[in-house]
Each structure stands twice: as C-alpha cells, then as structure tokens.
Tab-separated table of C-alpha atoms in Angstrom:
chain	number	residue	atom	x	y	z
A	1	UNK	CA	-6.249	-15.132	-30.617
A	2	UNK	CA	-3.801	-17.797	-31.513
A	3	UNK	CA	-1.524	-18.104	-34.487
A	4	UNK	CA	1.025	-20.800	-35.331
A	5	UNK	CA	3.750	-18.820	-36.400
A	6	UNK	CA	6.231	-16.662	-34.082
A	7	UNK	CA	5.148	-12.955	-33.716
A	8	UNK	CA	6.384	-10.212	-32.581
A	9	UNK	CA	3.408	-8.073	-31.832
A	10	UNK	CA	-0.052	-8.955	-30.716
A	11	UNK	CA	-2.766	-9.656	-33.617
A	12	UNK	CA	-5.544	-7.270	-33.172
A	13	UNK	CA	-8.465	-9.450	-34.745
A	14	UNK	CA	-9.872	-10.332	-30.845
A	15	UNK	CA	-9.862	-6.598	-30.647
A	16	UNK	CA	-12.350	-6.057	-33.150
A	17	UNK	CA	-14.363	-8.438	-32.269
A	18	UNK	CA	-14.842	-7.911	-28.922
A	19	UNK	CA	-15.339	-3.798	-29.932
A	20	UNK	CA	-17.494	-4.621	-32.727
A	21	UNK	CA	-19.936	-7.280	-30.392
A	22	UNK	CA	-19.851	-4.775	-27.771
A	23	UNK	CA	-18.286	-7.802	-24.916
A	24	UNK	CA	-15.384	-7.596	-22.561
A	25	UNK	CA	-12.343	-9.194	-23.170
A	26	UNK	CA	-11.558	-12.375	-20.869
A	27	UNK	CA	-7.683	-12.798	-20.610
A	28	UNK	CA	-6.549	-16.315	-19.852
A	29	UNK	CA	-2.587	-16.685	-19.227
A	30	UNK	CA	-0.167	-19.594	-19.744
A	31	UNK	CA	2.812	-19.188	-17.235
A	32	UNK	CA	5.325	-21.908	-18.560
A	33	UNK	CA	7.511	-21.665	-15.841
A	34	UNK	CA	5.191	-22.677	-13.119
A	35	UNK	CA	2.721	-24.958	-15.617
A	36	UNK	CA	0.063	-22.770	-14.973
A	37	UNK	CA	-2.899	-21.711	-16.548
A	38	UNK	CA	-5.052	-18.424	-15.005
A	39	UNK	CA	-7.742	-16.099	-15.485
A	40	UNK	CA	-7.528	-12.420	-15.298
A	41	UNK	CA	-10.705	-10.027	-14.640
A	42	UNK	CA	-12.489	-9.075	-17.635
A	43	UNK	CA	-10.966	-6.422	-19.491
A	44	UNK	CA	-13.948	-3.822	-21.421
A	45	UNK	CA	-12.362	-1.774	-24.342
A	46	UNK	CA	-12.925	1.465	-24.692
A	47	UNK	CA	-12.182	1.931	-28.498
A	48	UNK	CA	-8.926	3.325	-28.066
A	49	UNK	CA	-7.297	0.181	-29.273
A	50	UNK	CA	-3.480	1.193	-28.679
A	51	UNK	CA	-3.865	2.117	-25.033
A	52	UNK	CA	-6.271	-0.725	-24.253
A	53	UNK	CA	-3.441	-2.868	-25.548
A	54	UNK	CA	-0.829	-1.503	-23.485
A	55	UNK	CA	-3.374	-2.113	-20.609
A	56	UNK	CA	-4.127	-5.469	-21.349
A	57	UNK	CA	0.282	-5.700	-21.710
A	58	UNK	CA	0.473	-4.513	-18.306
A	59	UNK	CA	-2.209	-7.251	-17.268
A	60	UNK	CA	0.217	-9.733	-18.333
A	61	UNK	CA	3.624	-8.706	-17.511
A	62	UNK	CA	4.112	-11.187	-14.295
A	63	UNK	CA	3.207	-13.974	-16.831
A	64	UNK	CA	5.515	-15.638	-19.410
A	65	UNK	CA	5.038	-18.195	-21.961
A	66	UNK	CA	7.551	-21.034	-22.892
A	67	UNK	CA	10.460	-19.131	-24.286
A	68	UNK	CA	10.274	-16.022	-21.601
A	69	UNK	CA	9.691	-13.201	-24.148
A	70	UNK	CA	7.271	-10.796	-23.578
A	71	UNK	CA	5.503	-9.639	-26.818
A	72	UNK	CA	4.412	-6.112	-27.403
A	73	UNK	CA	0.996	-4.899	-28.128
A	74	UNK	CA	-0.013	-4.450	-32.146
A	75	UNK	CA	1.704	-2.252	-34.200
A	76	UNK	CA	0.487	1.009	-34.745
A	77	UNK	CA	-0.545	0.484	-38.290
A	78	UNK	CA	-2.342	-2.035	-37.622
A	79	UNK	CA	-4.091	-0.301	-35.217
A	80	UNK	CA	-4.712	2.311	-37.794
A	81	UNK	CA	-7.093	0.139	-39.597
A	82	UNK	CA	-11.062	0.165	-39.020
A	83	UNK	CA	-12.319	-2.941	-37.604
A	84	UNK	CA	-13.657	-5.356	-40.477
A	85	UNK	CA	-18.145	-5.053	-40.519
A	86	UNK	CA	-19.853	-7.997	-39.117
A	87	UNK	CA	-21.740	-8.502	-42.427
A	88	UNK	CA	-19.284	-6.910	-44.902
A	89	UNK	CA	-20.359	-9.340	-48.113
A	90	UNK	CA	-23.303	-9.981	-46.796
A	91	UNK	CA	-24.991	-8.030	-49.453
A	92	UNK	CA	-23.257	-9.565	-52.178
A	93	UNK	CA	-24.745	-12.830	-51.233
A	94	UNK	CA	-28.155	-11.300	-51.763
C-alpha cells in the first residue's frame, strides 16, 4: 500500500483487503542499496492482524528502502479497528 508521506508504522488498509477478499498477500521488496526489486512467497493471513504483521516484518528485515529505516508494523489501535465492509453505502445508493 503506498502513501506519499513519511510513516512510521505500516498502513493496514492492504490488510483488510486481502482478509476481507479472502487472497494471500504478495510481498514485493525494494532493496535501495543493491537497486533491486524482489518477490517474496505469498503470505495468507490468518485474521490475527498484529502477529501477521510482525510476520510479514520479519519477511522483510534483510531488505531496506532508500533511507535504511526499517518501519514497524501498524499500531495497535489501528489494529483495533474492524476492517471497513465491501459494500458499506451500498445501501444508501439504493
């Protein structure tokens, strides 16, 4: 999931999404250093969003980006909240 401003925790939203479609996650890394791009093996949540973060962390701790600084998992309260419904408005549309 990208995002053009600094972080310092990962956004959640390709969580959700890959939870609430019922897919694996693909991880792709960037490893500045070497200029190389990768693929990891697919990655298939379990629900328990704060651990499967840490795992997909540990997935990614030989990697680093441009400025070398590894960037922890999503914060606990936002790992708190329920993933947004697929068709939430839909009904309101009707």
């Amino acid at each position: 999931e990208g995002t053009r401003r600094q972080v310092n925790h990962w956004r959640s939203g390709f969580y959700h999404i890959a939870v609430g479609a019922g897919v694996p996650i693909f991880p792709v890394y960037f490893h500045y250093p070497e200029k190389r791009i990768g693929l990891l093996p697919l990655f298939y949540p379990t629900g328990d969003m704060q651990a499967d973060l840490n795992a997909l962390q540990q997935m990614y701790e030989p990697w680093r980006g441009r400025h070398g600084k590894p960037v922890a998992p999503a914060a606990a309260d936002a790992a708190a909240k329920p993933a947004p419904e697929a068709d939430a408005g839909s009904a309101d549309r009707a």
